[in-house]
Amino acid sequence: MRKPFLEYLIKQVSENWESSESNNITNKHLGNYTPRQNEWEQQQVERSPFTKQILIVDDNPDITITFKKALEEENRNDNNRISFQVNAYNDPLLALIDFRPDFYDLMLVDINMPKMNGFEFSTRILELDVNPRICYMSSGLINQEALREQYPTLSIGCFIKKPVTIEYLVRRVKAELE
């Protein structure tokens, strides 16, 4: 049985979705969109302690694709035992619908997105997951104190200023996961 919040999200996404190539990162068409949670409930996902699950939510498809490829490419270049498995979304509502509690080791969330900003997204995540680790991304200036006052329930500590080099992104993700 689905939670009312997920039903609300599915309805919102279905009503507001504009089909475009940039939103196809999920490889779903919303006319018959089925949340991935149904697939995941049927699968027993075996997780290695050396595989880190990363969620990227950014409305810019260039960023989600670039960051996803960079982190997954690091798996081939890194002699460490740690590897990254990345899920990327251009729509925060779809990310919420497909969200799996206690699954992601780190979330990279853009602050400025249409429909729902990164902090609203994080507030909703807190309803589904008790202890998420979130890195916020923004190309603008951030007043962290004002944000802490506006969103007191969020742990606002990790920020990544865009544009960012791939080397810095990978280094920062690894540092956040330690």
PDB file of C-alpha atoms in Angstrom:
ATOM      1  CA  MET A   1       0.000   0.000   0.000  1.00  0.00           C
ATOM      2  CA  ARG A   2       1.428   3.367  -1.009  1.00  0.00           C
ATOM      3  CA  LYS A   3       1.753   6.253   1.378  1.00  0.00           C
ATOM      4  CA  PRO A   4      -0.537   9.231   0.647  1.00  0.00           C
ATOM      5  CA  PHE A   5       2.521  11.409   0.028  1.00  0.00           C
ATOM      6  CA  LEU A   6       3.701   9.127  -2.791  1.00  0.00           C
ATOM      7  CA  GLU A   7       0.220   9.109  -4.313  1.00  0.00           C
ATOM      8  CA  TYR A   8       0.276  12.911  -4.210  1.00  0.00           C
ATOM      9  CA  LEU A   9       3.699  12.990  -5.889  1.00  0.00           C
ATOM     10  CA  ILE A  10       2.648  10.635  -8.654  1.00  0.00           C
ATOM     11  CA  LYS A  11      -0.413  12.796  -9.322  1.00  0.00           C
ATOM     12  CA  GLN A  12       1.685  15.996  -9.315  1.00  0.00           C
ATOM     13  CA  VAL A  13       4.245  14.555 -11.686  1.00  0.00           C
ATOM     14  CA  SER A  14       1.610  13.175 -14.036  1.00  0.00           C
ATOM     15  CA  GLU A  15      -0.202  16.515 -14.209  1.00  0.00           C
ATOM     16  CA  ASN A  16       2.879  18.720 -14.526  1.00  0.00           C
ATOM     17  CA  TRP A  17       5.193  16.650 -16.665  1.00  0.00           C
ATOM     18  CA  GLU A  18       6.217  18.053 -19.990  1.00  0.00           C
ATOM     19  CA  SER A  19       7.726  15.362 -22.148  1.00  0.00           C
ATOM     20  CA  SER A  20      11.181  16.310 -23.324  1.00  0.00           C
ATOM     21  CA  GLU A  21      14.472  14.646 -24.107  1.00  0.00           C
ATOM     22  CA  SER A  22      16.114  16.283 -21.088  1.00  0.00           C
ATOM     23  CA  ASN A  23      13.756  14.471 -18.737  1.00  0.00           C
ATOM     24  CA  ASN A  24      14.451  11.045 -20.208  1.00  0.00           C
ATOM     25  CA  ILE A  25      17.301  10.295 -17.836  1.00  0.00           C
ATOM     26  CA  THR A  26      14.867   8.044 -15.967  1.00  0.00           C
ATOM     27  CA  ASN A  27      13.970   6.279 -19.237  1.00  0.00           C
ATOM     28  CA  LYS A  28      10.293   6.494 -18.339  1.00  0.00           C
ATOM     29  CA  HIS A  29       7.378   8.250 -20.004  1.00  0.00           C
ATOM     30  CA  LEU A  30       5.019   9.648 -17.441  1.00  0.00           C
ATOM     31  CA  GLY A  31       1.842   8.665 -19.209  1.00  0.00           C
ATOM     32  CA  ASN A  32       2.497   5.170 -17.906  1.00  0.00           C
ATOM     33  CA  TYR A  33       5.155   5.946 -15.313  1.00  0.00           C
ATOM     34  CA  THR A  34       5.626   3.200 -12.784  1.00  0.00           C
ATOM     35  CA  PRO A  35       7.706   4.016  -9.733  1.00  0.00           C
ATOM     36  CA  ARG A  36      10.956   2.081  -9.562  1.00  0.00           C
ATOM     37  CA  GLN A  37      10.128   1.126  -5.987  1.00  0.00           C
ATOM     38  CA  ASN A  38       7.884  -1.608  -7.365  1.00  0.00           C
ATOM     39  CA  GLU A  39      10.856  -3.075  -9.235  1.00  0.00           C
ATOM     40  CA  TRP A  40      13.127  -2.730  -6.220  1.00  0.00           C
ATOM     41  CA  GLU A  41      10.666  -4.401  -3.871  1.00  0.00           C
ATOM     42  CA  GLN A  42      10.746  -7.464  -6.115  1.00  0.00           C
ATOM     43  CA  GLN A  43      14.526  -7.578  -6.202  1.00  0.00           C
ATOM     44  CA  GLN A  44      16.830  -8.540  -3.392  1.00  0.00           C
ATOM     45  CA  VAL A  45      19.616  -6.018  -3.840  1.00  0.00           C
ATOM     46  CA  GLU A  46      22.902  -7.338  -2.550  1.00  0.00           C
ATOM     47  CA  ARG A  47      25.104  -4.454  -1.536  1.00  0.00           C
ATOM     48  CA  SER A  48      28.795  -4.730  -1.109  1.00  0.00           C
ATOM     49  CA  PRO A  49      30.185  -2.599   1.709  1.00  0.00           C
ATOM     50  CA  PHE A  50      32.608  -1.291  -0.910  1.00  0.00           C
ATOM     51  CA  THR A  51      29.889  -0.046  -3.270  1.00  0.00           C
ATOM     52  CA  LYS A  52      28.598   3.408  -2.409  1.00  0.00           C
ATOM     53  CA  GLN A  53      25.142   4.388  -3.635  1.00  0.00           C
ATOM     54  CA  ILE A  54      24.920   7.987  -4.863  1.00  0.00           C
ATOM     55  CA  LEU A  55      21.765   9.914  -5.777  1.00  0.00           C
ATOM     56  CA  ILE A  56      22.102  13.010  -7.985  1.00  0.00           C
ATOM     57  CA  VAL A  57      19.133  15.377  -8.335  1.00  0.00           C
ATOM     58  CA  ASP A  58      19.663  18.374 -10.624  1.00  0.00           C
ATOM     59  CA  ASP A  59      17.325  19.898 -13.192  1.00  0.00           C
ATOM     60  CA  ASN A  60      20.220  20.366 -15.624  1.00  0.00           C
ATOM     61  CA  PRO A  61      20.658  17.129 -17.606  1.00  0.00           C
ATOM     62  CA  ASP A  62      24.206  18.081 -18.602  1.00  0.00           C
ATOM     63  CA  ILE A  63      25.179  18.102 -14.936  1.00  0.00           C
ATOM     64  CA  THR A  64      23.442  14.862 -14.001  1.00  0.00           C
ATOM     65  CA  ILE A  65      24.893  13.010 -16.973  1.00  0.00           C
ATOM     66  CA  THR A  66      28.397  14.448 -16.504  1.00  0.00           C
ATOM     67  CA  PHE A  67      28.486  13.802 -12.747  1.00  0.00           C
ATOM     68  CA  LYS A  68      27.063  10.296 -13.130  1.00  0.00           C
ATOM     69  CA  LYS A  69      29.588   9.358 -15.819  1.00  0.00           C
ATOM     70  CA  ALA A  70      32.474  10.913 -13.883  1.00  0.00           C
ATOM     71  CA  LEU A  71      31.689   9.032 -10.683  1.00  0.00           C
ATOM     72  CA  GLU A  72      31.092   5.749 -12.485  1.00  0.00           C
ATOM     73  CA  GLU A  73      34.269   6.256 -14.542  1.00  0.00           C
ATOM     74  CA  GLU A  74      36.135   6.609 -11.257  1.00  0.00           C
ATOM     75  CA  ASN A  75      35.269   2.954 -10.638  1.00  0.00           C
ATOM     76  CA  ARG A  76      37.523   1.998 -13.547  1.00  0.00           C
ATOM     77  CA  ASN A  77      40.322   4.414 -12.683  1.00  0.00           C
ATOM     78  CA  ASP A  78      40.509   3.955  -8.944  1.00  0.00           C
ATOM     79  CA  ASN A  79      42.623   1.170  -7.491  1.00  0.00           C
ATOM     80  CA  ASN A  80      40.643   1.418  -4.252  1.00  0.00           C
ATOM     81  CA  ARG A  81      38.065  -1.160  -3.411  1.00  0.00           C
ATOM     82  CA  ILE A  82      35.315   1.478  -3.219  1.00  0.00           C
ATOM     83  CA  SER A  83      33.078   1.930  -6.243  1.00  0.00           C
ATOM     84  CA  PHE A  84      30.129   4.208  -6.967  1.00  0.00           C
ATOM     85  CA  GLN A  85      26.708   3.242  -8.234  1.00  0.00           C
ATOM     86  CA  VAL A  86      24.814   6.377  -9.298  1.00  0.00           C
ATOM     87  CA  ASN A  87      21.124   7.106  -9.845  1.00  0.00           C
ATOM     88  CA  ALA A  88      20.445  10.502 -11.434  1.00  0.00           C
ATOM     89  CA  TYR A  89      17.235  12.484 -11.813  1.00  0.00           C
ATOM     90  CA  ASN A  90      16.367  15.769 -13.502  1.00  0.00           C
ATOM     91  CA  ASP A  91      13.066  16.030 -11.654  1.00  0.00           C
ATOM     92  CA  PRO A  92      12.976  16.058  -7.841  1.00  0.00           C
ATOM     93  CA  LEU A  93       9.415  14.713  -7.830  1.00  0.00           C
ATOM     94  CA  LEU A  94      10.493  11.602  -9.734  1.00  0.00           C
ATOM     95  CA  ALA A  95      13.448  11.192  -7.394  1.00  0.00           C
ATOM     96  CA  LEU A  96      11.061  11.284  -4.429  1.00  0.00           C
ATOM     97  CA  ILE A  97       8.706   8.770  -5.991  1.00  0.00           C
ATOM     98  CA  ASP A  98      11.573   6.351  -6.621  1.00  0.00           C
ATOM     99  CA  PHE A  99      13.397   7.066  -3.356  1.00  0.00           C
ATOM    100  CA  ARG A 100      14.460   4.093  -1.229  1.00  0.00           C
ATOM    101  CA  PRO A 101      14.993   4.821   2.480  1.00  0.00           C
ATOM    102  CA  ASP A 102      18.311   3.734   3.995  1.00  0.00           C
ATOM    103  CA  PHE A 103      19.741   3.001   0.548  1.00  0.00           C
ATOM    104  CA  TYR A 104      21.825   5.997  -0.499  1.00  0.00           C
ATOM    105  CA  ASP A 105      25.186   6.705   1.064  1.00  0.00           C
ATOM    106  CA  LEU A 106      25.237  10.251  -0.326  1.00  0.00           C
ATOM    107  CA  MET A 107      22.867  12.545  -2.201  1.00  0.00           C
ATOM    108  CA  LEU A 108      24.032  15.429  -4.406  1.00  0.00           C
ATOM    109  CA  VAL A 109      21.096  17.837  -4.622  1.00  0.00           C
ATOM    110  CA  ASP A 110      20.875  21.066  -6.609  1.00  0.00           C
ATOM    111  CA  ILE A 111      19.378  23.937  -4.622  1.00  0.00           C
ATOM    112  CA  ASN A 112      17.700  25.847  -7.463  1.00  0.00           C
ATOM    113  CA  MET A 113      15.261  23.580  -9.283  1.00  0.00           C
ATOM    114  CA  PRO A 114      11.766  24.223 -10.650  1.00  0.00           C
ATOM    115  CA  LYS A 115       8.769  22.548  -8.974  1.00  0.00           C
ATOM    116  CA  MET A 116      10.722  21.905  -5.754  1.00  0.00           C
ATOM    117  CA  ASN A 117      14.002  23.411  -4.552  1.00  0.00           C
ATOM    118  CA  GLY A 118      16.756  21.312  -3.022  1.00  0.00           C
ATOM    119  CA  PHE A 119      15.804  22.168   0.547  1.00  0.00           C
ATOM    120  CA  GLU A 120      12.142  21.306   0.001  1.00  0.00           C
ATOM    121  CA  PHE A 121      13.336  18.041  -1.549  1.00  0.00           C
ATOM    122  CA  SER A 122      15.526  17.349   1.495  1.00  0.00           C
ATOM    123  CA  THR A 123      12.675  18.133   3.875  1.00  0.00           C
ATOM    124  CA  ARG A 124      10.564  15.516   2.068  1.00  0.00           C
ATOM    125  CA  ILE A 125      13.460  13.046   2.165  1.00  0.00           C
ATOM    126  CA  LEU A 126      13.533  13.439   5.963  1.00  0.00           C
ATOM    127  CA  GLU A 127       9.940  12.175   6.014  1.00  0.00           C
ATOM    128  CA  LEU A 128      11.135   8.984   4.297  1.00  0.00           C
ATOM    129  CA  ASP A 129      14.669   8.501   5.637  1.00  0.00           C
ATOM    130  CA  VAL A 130      15.885   9.231   9.148  1.00  0.00           C
ATOM    131  CA  ASN A 131      19.530  10.037   8.533  1.00  0.00           C
ATOM    132  CA  PRO A 132      20.290  11.053   4.940  1.00  0.00           C
ATOM    133  CA  ARG A 133      23.703  12.429   4.007  1.00  0.00           C
ATOM    134  CA  ILE A 134      23.161  15.321   1.584  1.00  0.00           C
ATOM    135  CA  CYS A 135      25.551  17.599  -0.301  1.00  0.00           C
ATOM    136  CA  TYR A 136      23.868  20.678  -1.721  1.00  0.00           C
ATOM    137  CA  MET A 137      25.008  22.118  -5.037  1.00  0.00           C
ATOM    138  CA  SER A 138      24.536  25.639  -6.332  1.00  0.00           C
ATOM    139  CA  SER A 139      26.021  28.022  -8.852  1.00  0.00           C
ATOM    140  CA  GLY A 140      24.912  31.014  -6.777  1.00  0.00           C
ATOM    141  CA  LEU A 141      25.998  32.465  -3.470  1.00  0.00           C
ATOM    142  CA  ILE A 142      24.706  30.698  -0.373  1.00  0.00           C
ATOM    143  CA  ASN A 143      23.872  32.312   2.970  1.00  0.00           C
ATOM    144  CA  GLN A 144      24.205  29.237   5.163  1.00  0.00           C
ATOM    145  CA  GLU A 145      22.998  30.957   8.341  1.00  0.00           C
ATOM    146  CA  ALA A 146      19.783  32.155   6.676  1.00  0.00           C
ATOM    147  CA  LEU A 147      19.209  28.668   5.292  1.00  0.00           C
ATOM    148  CA  ARG A 148      19.673  27.104   8.731  1.00  0.00           C
ATOM    149  CA  GLU A 149      17.042  29.483  10.101  1.00  0.00           C
ATOM    150  CA  GLN A 150      14.605  28.740   7.267  1.00  0.00           C
ATOM    151  CA  TYR A 151      15.153  24.954   7.343  1.00  0.00           C
ATOM    152  CA  PRO A 152      15.989  24.132  10.984  1.00  0.00           C
ATOM    153  CA  THR A 153      15.377  20.384  10.590  1.00  0.00           C
ATOM    154  CA  LEU A 154      18.026  20.018   7.883  1.00  0.00           C
ATOM    155  CA  SER A 155      21.666  19.326   8.504  1.00  0.00           C
ATOM    156  CA  ILE A 156      23.184  21.912   6.190  1.00  0.00           C
ATOM    157  CA  GLY A 157      26.891  21.270   6.107  1.00  0.00           C
ATOM    158  CA  CYS A 158      28.089  20.129   2.715  1.00  0.00           C
ATOM    159  CA  PHE A 159      28.006  22.550  -0.198  1.00  0.00           C
ATOM    160  CA  ILE A 160      29.518  22.158  -3.647  1.00  0.00           C
ATOM    161  CA  LYS A 161      29.827  25.358  -5.654  1.00  0.00           C
ATOM    162  CA  LYS A 162      29.161  24.904  -9.379  1.00  0.00           C
ATOM    163  CA  PRO A 163      30.822  24.945 -11.792  1.00  0.00           C
ATOM    164  CA  VAL A 164      33.075  22.282 -10.347  1.00  0.00           C
ATOM    165  CA  THR A 165      35.915  20.280 -11.842  1.00  0.00           C
ATOM    166  CA  ILE A 166      35.436  16.542 -12.101  1.00  0.00           C
ATOM    167  CA  GLU A 167      38.560  15.990 -10.010  1.00  0.00           C
ATOM    168  CA  TYR A 168      37.175  18.163  -7.211  1.00  0.00           C
ATOM    169  CA  LEU A 169      33.758  16.484  -7.399  1.00  0.00           C
ATOM    170  CA  VAL A 170      35.255  12.999  -7.059  1.00  0.00           C
ATOM    171  CA  ARG A 171      37.559  14.115  -4.231  1.00  0.00           C
ATOM    172  CA  ARG A 172      34.678  15.789  -2.389  1.00  0.00           C
ATOM    173  CA  VAL A 173      32.359  12.792  -2.765  1.00  0.00           C
ATOM    174  CA  LYS A 174      35.061  10.468  -1.434  1.00  0.00           C
ATOM    175  CA  ALA A 175      35.722  12.815   1.485  1.00  0.00           C
ATOM    176  CA  GLU A 176      32.020  12.975   2.370  1.00  0.00           C
ATOM    177  CA  LEU A 177      31.793   9.186   2.350  1.00  0.00           C
ATOM    178  CA  GLU A 178      34.697   8.669   4.758  1.00  0.00           C
TER     179      GLU A 178
END
